[in-house]
Coordinates of C-alpha atoms and ligand atoms in Angstrom, one line a residue:
M696 CA 204.5 148.3 121.5
Q697 CA 204.2 152.1 121.9
D698 CA 201.2 152.1 119.6
E699 CA 199.6 149.4 121.7
Q700 CA 200.1 151.3 124.9
I701 CA 198.7 154.5 123.4
T702 CA 195.6 152.7 122.2
R703 CA 195.1 151.1 125.6
M704 CA 195.4 154.5 127.3
Y705 CA 192.8 156.0 124.9
E706 CA 190.6 153.0 125.7
Q707 CA 190.9 153.7 129.4
L708 CA 189.8 157.3 128.8
G709 CA 186.8 156.0 126.8
I710 CA 187.9 156.2 123.2
S711 CA 187.0 153.1 121.2
K712 CA 189.4 151.4 118.9
D713 CA 187.3 152.4 115.9
V714 CA 187.2 156.1 116.7
Y715 CA 190.9 156.1 117.5
R716 CA 191.7 154.4 114.2
F717 CA 189.4 156.7 112.2
G718 CA 190.9 159.8 113.8
T719 CA 194.5 158.7 113.4
Q720 CA 194.1 157.9 109.7
I721 CA 192.9 161.4 109.1
E722 CA 195.6 162.9 111.2
E723 CA 198.2 161.1 109.1
K724 CA 197.1 163.0 106.0
L725 CA 197.7 166.3 107.8
R726 CA 201.5 165.9 108.3
D727 CA 202.4 168.7 105.9
R728 CA 200.0 171.2 107.3
F729 CA 201.1 170.4 110.9
E730 CA 204.7 170.9 109.8
A731 CA 203.9 174.4 108.4
I732 CA 202.1 175.3 111.7
D733 CA 205.2 174.2 113.6
R734 CA 207.4 176.4 111.4
T735 CA 205.1 179.4 112.2
A736 CA 205.3 178.6 115.9
E737 CA 209.1 178.4 115.6
Y738 CA 209.3 181.8 114.1
N739 CA 206.9 183.3 116.6
Q740 CA 208.7 181.7 119.5
L741 CA 211.9 183.3 118.3
K742 CA 210.1 186.6 118.0
V743 CA 208.9 186.5 121.6
I744 CA 212.3 185.4 123.0
H745 CA 214.0 188.2 121.0
A746 CA 211.5 190.7 122.4
M747 CA 212.2 189.5 126.0
Q748 CA 216.0 189.6 125.5
E749 CA 215.9 193.0 123.8
N750 CA 214.0 194.4 126.8
R751 CA 216.2 192.7 129.4
V752 CA 213.5 190.7 131.1
S753 CA 214.9 189.7 134.5
E754 CA 213.8 187.7 137.5
G755 CA 213.0 191.0 139.2
C756 CA 210.2 191.6 136.7
F757 CA 208.2 188.9 138.4
H758 CA 208.0 190.5 141.8
Y759 CA 204.8 191.2 143.6
T760 CA 203.8 194.9 143.7
S761 CA 200.8 196.4 145.5
G762 CA 199.2 199.7 146.2
Y763 CA 199.6 202.4 143.5
G764 CA 202.2 200.4 141.7
Y765 CA 204.5 203.3 140.9
D766 CA 207.6 202.3 139.1
D767 CA 206.5 198.8 138.6
M768 CA 209.4 197.4 136.7
G769 CA 207.7 194.1 135.8
R770 CA 204.7 195.9 134.3
E771 CA 206.7 198.5 132.5
T772 CA 209.1 195.9 131.0
L773 CA 206.2 193.7 129.9
E774 CA 204.6 196.5 128.1
K775 CA 207.8 197.1 126.2
V776 CA 208.0 193.4 125.4
Y777 CA 204.5 193.5 123.9
A778 CA 205.4 196.6 121.9
S779 CA 208.5 194.8 120.6
V780 CA 206.4 191.6 119.7
F781 CA 203.8 193.7 117.8
H782 CA 206.4 196.2 116.4
T783 CA 204.5 199.1 117.9
E784 CA 205.7 202.3 119.7
S785 CA 203.8 201.4 122.8
A786 CA 201.6 199.0 124.6
L787 CA 199.3 198.7 127.6
V788 CA 199.1 195.2 129.2
R789 CA 197.4 195.0 132.5
P790 CA 195.5 192.7 134.9
Q791 CA 193.2 195.8 135.4
I792 CA 191.9 195.1 131.9
A793 CA 189.2 192.6 132.7
C794 CA 188.8 190.9 129.3
G795 CA 188.9 191.4 125.6
T796 CA 185.7 193.4 125.5
H797 CA 187.0 195.8 128.2
A798 CA 190.3 196.3 126.2
L799 CA 188.3 197.1 123.1
A800 CA 185.9 199.4 125.0
I801 CA 189.0 201.3 126.4
A802 CA 190.6 201.6 123.0
L803 CA 187.4 203.0 121.5
G804 CA 186.3 205.2 124.4
A805 CA 189.8 206.6 124.8
N806 CA 190.2 207.7 121.2
L807 CA 186.7 208.8 120.2
R808 CA 185.1 212.1 121.2
P809 CA 181.5 213.4 120.9
G810 CA 180.7 214.1 117.3
D811 CA 183.2 211.5 116.0
E812 CA 182.0 208.6 113.9
L813 CA 183.2 205.0 114.2
L814 CA 183.1 202.8 111.1
S815 CA 183.1 199.0 110.9
P816 CA 183.9 198.1 107.2
V817 CA 183.7 194.3 108.0
G818 CA 180.1 194.0 109.0
K819 CA 178.6 193.4 112.4
P820 CA 181.2 193.4 115.2
Y821 CA 181.5 190.8 118.0
D822 CA 178.3 190.5 120.1
T823 CA 179.6 192.2 123.2
L824 CA 180.8 195.2 121.1
E825 CA 177.2 195.9 120.1
E826 CA 176.5 197.3 123.6
V827 CA 179.8 199.1 123.8
I828 CA 179.0 200.9 120.6
G829 CA 175.3 201.3 121.3
I830 CA 174.1 199.2 118.4
R831 CA 172.0 197.6 121.1
P832 CA 171.1 200.4 123.5
S833 CA 173.1 200.1 126.7
S834 CA 174.0 202.3 129.6
G835 CA 177.3 204.1 129.0
S836 CA 177.6 203.1 125.4
L837 CA 179.5 205.3 122.9
A838 CA 176.2 206.3 121.4
E839 CA 175.2 207.9 124.7
Y840 CA 178.3 210.0 124.5
G841 CA 177.4 211.3 121.0
V842 CA 179.7 208.9 119.0
T843 CA 177.9 207.8 115.9
Y844 CA 178.4 204.4 114.2
R845 CA 178.4 203.3 110.6
Q846 CA 178.7 199.8 109.2
V847 CA 179.5 198.4 105.8
D848 CA 178.6 194.7 105.4
L849 CA 180.9 192.3 103.6
L850 CA 179.9 191.3 100.1
E851 CA 178.1 188.0 99.4
D852 CA 181.4 186.2 98.9
G853 CA 182.9 187.5 102.2
T854 CA 185.2 190.1 100.7
F855 CA 185.3 193.9 101.4
D856 CA 182.8 196.1 99.8
Y857 CA 185.3 198.8 98.8
E858 CA 182.8 200.9 96.9
N859 CA 180.5 201.4 99.9
I860 CA 183.5 201.7 102.3
E861 CA 184.7 204.6 100.3
K862 CA 181.2 206.2 100.5
A863 CA 180.9 205.6 104.2
I864 CA 184.1 207.4 105.1
N865 CA 183.3 211.1 105.7
E866 CA 184.7 214.1 107.6
K867 CA 183.4 212.7 110.9
T868 CA 185.0 209.3 110.6
K869 CA 187.6 209.1 113.3
L870 CA 188.3 205.4 113.8
V871 CA 187.9 202.3 111.7
T872 CA 187.5 199.0 113.6
I873 CA 188.4 195.8 111.9
Q874 CA 187.7 192.4 113.5
R875 CA 190.2 189.8 112.4
S876 CA 188.4 186.7 113.5
K877 CA 184.9 185.7 112.5
G878 CA 184.1 185.2 116.1
Y879 CA 180.8 183.3 116.2
Q880 CA 179.7 184.3 112.7
T881 CA 179.9 182.4 109.5
R882 CA 181.9 184.9 107.6
P883 CA 185.5 184.1 106.8
S884 CA 188.3 185.3 109.1
F885 CA 190.7 187.7 107.5
S886 CA 194.4 187.1 106.9
V887 CA 196.9 189.8 108.0
A888 CA 197.5 190.5 104.3
Q889 CA 193.8 191.2 103.7
I890 CA 193.7 193.5 106.7
G891 CA 196.7 195.3 105.3
E892 CA 195.0 195.9 102.0
L893 CA 191.9 197.2 103.8
I894 CA 193.9 199.6 105.9
A895 CA 195.9 200.9 102.9
F896 CA 192.6 201.5 101.2
V897 CA 191.2 203.5 104.1
K898 CA 194.4 205.5 104.6
K899 CA 194.5 206.4 101.0
I900 CA 191.1 208.1 101.4
R901 CA 191.8 209.6 104.8
P902 CA 195.4 209.1 106.1
D903 CA 194.5 210.5 109.6
V904 CA 191.8 207.9 110.3
I905 CA 192.8 205.6 113.2
C906 CA 192.7 201.9 112.1
M907 CA 192.1 199.5 115.0
V908 CA 192.1 195.8 114.8
D909 CA 190.2 193.5 117.1
N910 CA 193.0 190.8 117.2
C911 CA 191.2 188.3 119.5
Y912 CA 191.9 184.7 118.5
G913 CA 194.4 185.8 115.8
E914 CA 197.7 186.3 117.7
F915 CA 200.5 184.1 116.5
V916 CA 198.5 182.3 113.9
E917 CA 200.6 183.9 111.2
L918 CA 204.1 185.3 111.0
Q919 CA 202.9 188.9 111.0
E920 CA 200.3 190.8 113.1
P921 CA 198.0 193.5 111.9
S922 CA 200.3 196.1 113.4
D923 CA 202.9 195.0 110.8
V924 CA 200.6 196.0 108.0
G925 CA 199.5 199.5 109.1
A926 CA 197.1 199.0 112.1
D927 CA 197.4 201.9 114.5
M928 CA 196.2 199.8 117.4
V929 CA 195.8 196.0 117.9
V930 CA 193.7 194.8 120.8
G931 CA 193.1 191.5 122.5
S932 CA 192.5 189.3 125.5
L933 CA 195.1 187.5 127.7
I934 CA 192.7 184.7 128.4
K935 CA 192.9 183.9 124.7
N936 CA 196.0 183.4 122.6
P937 CA 198.7 185.7 124.0
G938 CA 198.1 184.6 127.6
G939 CA 199.3 181.2 126.6
G940 CA 196.8 179.6 129.1
L941 CA 198.7 180.9 132.1
A942 CA 197.5 184.5 132.4
P943 CA 194.6 184.4 134.8
I944 CA 193.1 187.7 133.6
G945 CA 194.1 190.6 131.4
G946 CA 194.0 192.4 128.1
Y947 CA 196.4 194.3 125.9
I948 CA 196.4 197.2 123.5
A949 CA 199.5 197.8 121.4
G950 CA 200.0 200.7 119.0
R951 CA 200.9 204.3 118.4
E952 CA 202.3 206.1 121.4
D953 CA 199.6 208.9 121.4
L954 CA 196.7 206.4 121.1
I955 CA 198.1 204.2 123.9
E956 CA 198.6 207.2 126.1
N957 CA 194.9 208.0 125.6
C958 CA 194.0 204.4 126.5
A959 CA 196.0 204.6 129.7
Y960 CA 194.1 207.8 130.7
R961 CA 190.9 206.1 130.0
L962 CA 191.8 202.9 131.9
T963 CA 193.0 204.6 135.1
S964 CA 192.3 208.3 135.2
P965 CA 193.1 211.5 133.4
G966 CA 196.4 212.7 134.8
L967 CA 197.4 209.3 136.2
G968 CA 197.5 207.3 133.0
R969 CA 199.9 204.4 132.9
E970 CA 201.8 205.5 136.1
V971 CA 199.5 203.5 138.4
G972 CA 198.2 200.0 138.5
A973 CA 199.9 197.4 140.7
S974 CA 200.5 194.0 139.2
L975 CA 199.6 192.0 142.3
G976 CA 201.8 189.0 141.5
V977 CA 200.5 188.1 138.1
M978 CA 203.5 189.2 136.1
Q979 CA 205.2 185.8 136.0
S980 CA 202.1 184.3 134.5
F981 CA 201.9 187.1 131.9
Y982 CA 205.5 186.7 130.8
Q983 CA 205.5 182.9 130.9
G984 CA 202.2 182.7 129.1
L985 CA 203.4 185.0 126.4
F986 CA 206.5 182.8 126.1
L987 CA 204.3 179.7 125.7
A988 CA 201.7 181.3 123.5
P989 CA 203.2 180.5 120.0
T990 CA 203.3 176.8 120.7
V991 CA 199.9 176.8 122.5
V992 CA 198.4 178.5 119.4
A993 CA 200.0 175.8 117.2
S994 CA 198.4 173.1 119.3
A995 CA 195.0 174.8 119.0
L996 CA 195.4 175.2 115.3
K997 CA 196.3 171.6 114.8
G998 CA 193.2 170.7 116.8
A999 CA 191.0 172.9 114.7
I1000 CA 192.3 171.4 111.5
L1001 CA 191.9 167.8 112.8
A1002 CA 188.3 168.6 113.8
A1003 CA 187.6 170.2 110.4
N1004 CA 188.9 167.1 108.6
I1005 CA 187.3 164.5 110.8
Y1006 CA 183.8 166.1 110.7
E1007 CA 184.1 166.9 107.0
T1008 CA 184.9 163.3 106.4
C1009 CA 181.8 162.4 108.4
G1010 CA 179.7 164.5 106.0
F1011 CA 179.2 167.7 108.1
K1012 CA 179.7 171.3 106.8
V1013 CA 182.7 172.8 108.6
V1014 CA 183.9 176.5 108.5
P1015 CA 186.8 176.9 107.6
D1016 CA 186.8 173.7 105.5
G1017 CA 189.5 171.0 105.9
K1018 CA 191.9 172.5 103.4
E1019 CA 191.5 176.3 103.9
S1020 CA 194.3 178.4 105.3
R1021 CA 193.8 179.5 108.9
H1022 CA 193.6 183.1 110.2
D1023 CA 192.3 182.3 113.7
I1024 CA 191.8 179.3 116.0
I1025 CA 188.0 178.9 115.8
Q1026 CA 186.4 175.9 114.1
A1027 CA 182.7 175.8 113.3
V1028 CA 181.0 172.4 112.7
E1029 CA 177.4 172.3 111.6
L1030 CA 176.0 169.2 113.2
G1031 CA 172.5 170.0 112.1
T1032 CA 170.6 168.7 115.2
P1033 CA 170.3 169.8 118.8
E1034 CA 171.3 166.2 119.8
G1035 CA 174.5 166.6 117.7
V1036 CA 175.7 169.8 119.3
I1037 CA 174.9 168.5 122.8
A1038 CA 176.8 165.2 122.3
F1039 CA 179.8 167.1 120.8
C1040 CA 180.0 169.5 123.8
Q1041 CA 179.5 166.7 126.3
G1042 CA 182.4 164.8 124.6
I1043 CA 184.7 167.9 124.8
Q1044 CA 183.8 168.3 128.5
A1045 CA 184.5 164.6 129.2
A1046 CA 188.0 165.0 127.8
A1047 CA 188.9 167.9 130.1
P1048 CA 191.4 167.8 132.9
V1049 CA 189.1 169.8 135.1
D1050 CA 185.4 169.1 135.7
S1051 CA 185.4 166.1 133.4
Y1052 CA 182.7 164.5 135.4
V1053 CA 180.1 167.2 134.9
T1054 CA 177.6 167.0 132.0
P1055 CA 177.0 170.3 130.3
E1056 CA 173.4 171.0 129.4
P1057 CA 171.8 173.9 127.4
W1058 CA 170.6 176.8 129.4
A1059 CA 169.3 180.4 128.9
M1060 CA 172.2 182.8 129.0
P1061 CA 171.9 186.6 129.2
G1062 CA 172.5 188.3 125.9
Y1063 CA 171.5 185.2 123.8
D1064 CA 168.2 184.7 122.1
S1065 CA 168.3 180.9 122.4
D1066 CA 169.6 178.3 124.9
V1067 CA 173.3 177.9 124.8
I1068 CA 175.5 174.8 125.7
M1069 CA 179.1 175.3 126.7
A1070 CA 181.9 172.8 127.4
A1071 CA 184.8 174.2 129.3
G1072 CA 186.8 172.2 131.7
A1073 CA 189.4 174.9 132.1
F1074 CA 192.0 176.0 134.7
V1075 CA 191.1 179.6 134.0
Q1076 CA 187.3 180.3 134.1
G1077 CA 185.9 180.8 130.6
S1078 CA 189.3 180.5 129.0
S1079 CA 188.9 179.8 125.3
I1080 CA 192.6 179.2 124.6
E1081 CA 191.9 176.1 126.7
L1082 CA 190.0 173.4 124.9
S1083 CA 186.4 174.6 124.8
A1084 CA 183.2 174.4 122.7
D1085 CA 179.9 176.2 122.7
A1086 CA 176.8 176.2 120.6
P1087 CA 173.5 178.1 120.6
I1088 CA 170.6 175.6 120.4
K1089 CA 169.2 176.9 117.1
P1090 CA 169.6 176.2 113.4
P1091 CA 171.9 175.4 111.8
Y1092 CA 173.0 173.8 115.0
A1093 CA 176.6 174.7 114.7
V1094 CA 179.2 174.2 117.4
Y1095 CA 182.1 176.5 117.8
F1096 CA 185.2 174.8 118.9
Q1097 CA 188.6 176.3 119.9
G1098 CA 191.7 176.0 122.0
G1099 CA 193.8 173.3 123.4
L1100 CA 196.9 174.1 125.5
T1101 CA 198.6 171.0 124.2
W1102 CA 198.1 169.0 121.0
P1103 CA 197.5 165.7 122.7
H1104 CA 194.7 167.2 124.7
A1105 CA 193.1 168.9 121.6
K1106 CA 193.3 165.5 119.8
L1107 CA 191.7 163.7 122.8
G1108 CA 188.9 166.2 122.9
I1109 CA 188.0 165.8 119.3
L1110 CA 188.2 162.0 119.4
M1111 CA 185.9 162.2 122.5
S1112 CA 183.4 164.4 120.8
L1113 CA 183.3 161.9 117.9
E1114 CA 183.0 159.0 120.4
Y1115 CA 179.9 160.7 121.9
L1116 CA 178.3 161.2 118.5
V1117 CA 179.0 157.6 117.5
R1118 CA 177.6 156.3 120.8
K1119 CA 174.4 158.3 120.3
G1120 CA 174.1 156.8 116.8
L1121 CA 174.5 160.3 115.2
V1122 CA 177.6 159.3 113.3
T1123 CA 178.5 155.9 111.7
L1124 CA 182.2 155.4 110.9
Ligands
LIG1671 C1 186.4 186.9 122.5 C2 186.3 188.1 121.6 C3 186.0 189.4 122.1 C4 185.7 189.7 123.5 O1 186.6 189.2 124.4 P1 186.1 188.8 125.9 O2 187.4 188.4 126.5 O3 185.2 187.6 125.8 O4 185.4 190.0 126.5 C5 186.0 190.4 121.1 N1 186.2 190.1 119.8 C6 186.4 188.9 119.3 C7 186.7 188.7 117.9 C8 186.5 187.8 120.2 O5 186.8 186.6 119.8

């Protein structure tokens, strides 16, 4: 009876019986993996609750503050909670940090000085970082301030090129930046353990080098965070994993006290540092979002794994593949044709709670060398912890899929993407 009602509800939303049956058969084979994800979420949920209890989070932490924001108890306590969750000495968690790129730019700009060198031992960083660093010339980049940049690409098989990393570290090297998630590249994402090995290698050569991890999309995917394996700073966005879908803005930097102090001076002003910055009523969403984040990340991970297995079964190349262990929430699916990525994204959009009636189309976006299509029916603009997908309209015609605040929504989105591909005749079940 319950099954029948669920099938009927799917039909009302536009999912045919065949697509539902196909998806559900694949889902049934994923029980063990989903159970392991739930166990990770359980651990991380306890970790967050423990951090909140330890720092005596109270109702008073949610109060609105304005103006300079001196003695903002909610802000100060939240920063302690983040430091507890990441097991760091200190943290900066603020609505004044506009996004992940801004958080990373602060962490870099605050801790590098003219004449210093920045090293990425994991290949090209995330697109937006290219302008922060000055790989692509940009006004105000680190390059303009006399910070040089060096990069060591990954080996063919996606592992670290230790030999050339050792050669690249010199007396000028001040900071090493390690991106945990592949972002929108085809390289593998790194496990926390792998990041730990890389940091240990760097520290053996130069113990004083600052190791920073771009933690975007990686938070709460594993039991540990990079700060548990030697990272001096971890940096991320609150409109991704740790905001739990509720934070309407924000970023965080957690790490060593002296480094975070520098970040605070960079964010506000020398002399003022972390003492100013009113929280304008967003604190409750920051706390509650962090509280929900472990289970939200679990939903997104289940969605990514279901998508990988469904599209792999349909004969497409998926990265990571259906069986691989996960280190972030992003799933790439190579659909091979423009029609394929467009249908996929239109399906994701049609399953959204917001703007489901609009049809996404490819368009020219600043910073991209091809048209891009994006599906995002989100409560928070551009939020990619909410179910979303995007694809550049160029070979290999891969779509990048991520998020899902709840597992049923992630599942609906994937089934709807498949439904659209089936209707267009691009997939036969
Ligand atoms: C999203 C992302 C960023 C940038 O974050 P924004 O909030 O989009 O500015 C940086 N690095 C990685 C790996 C990301 O996934």
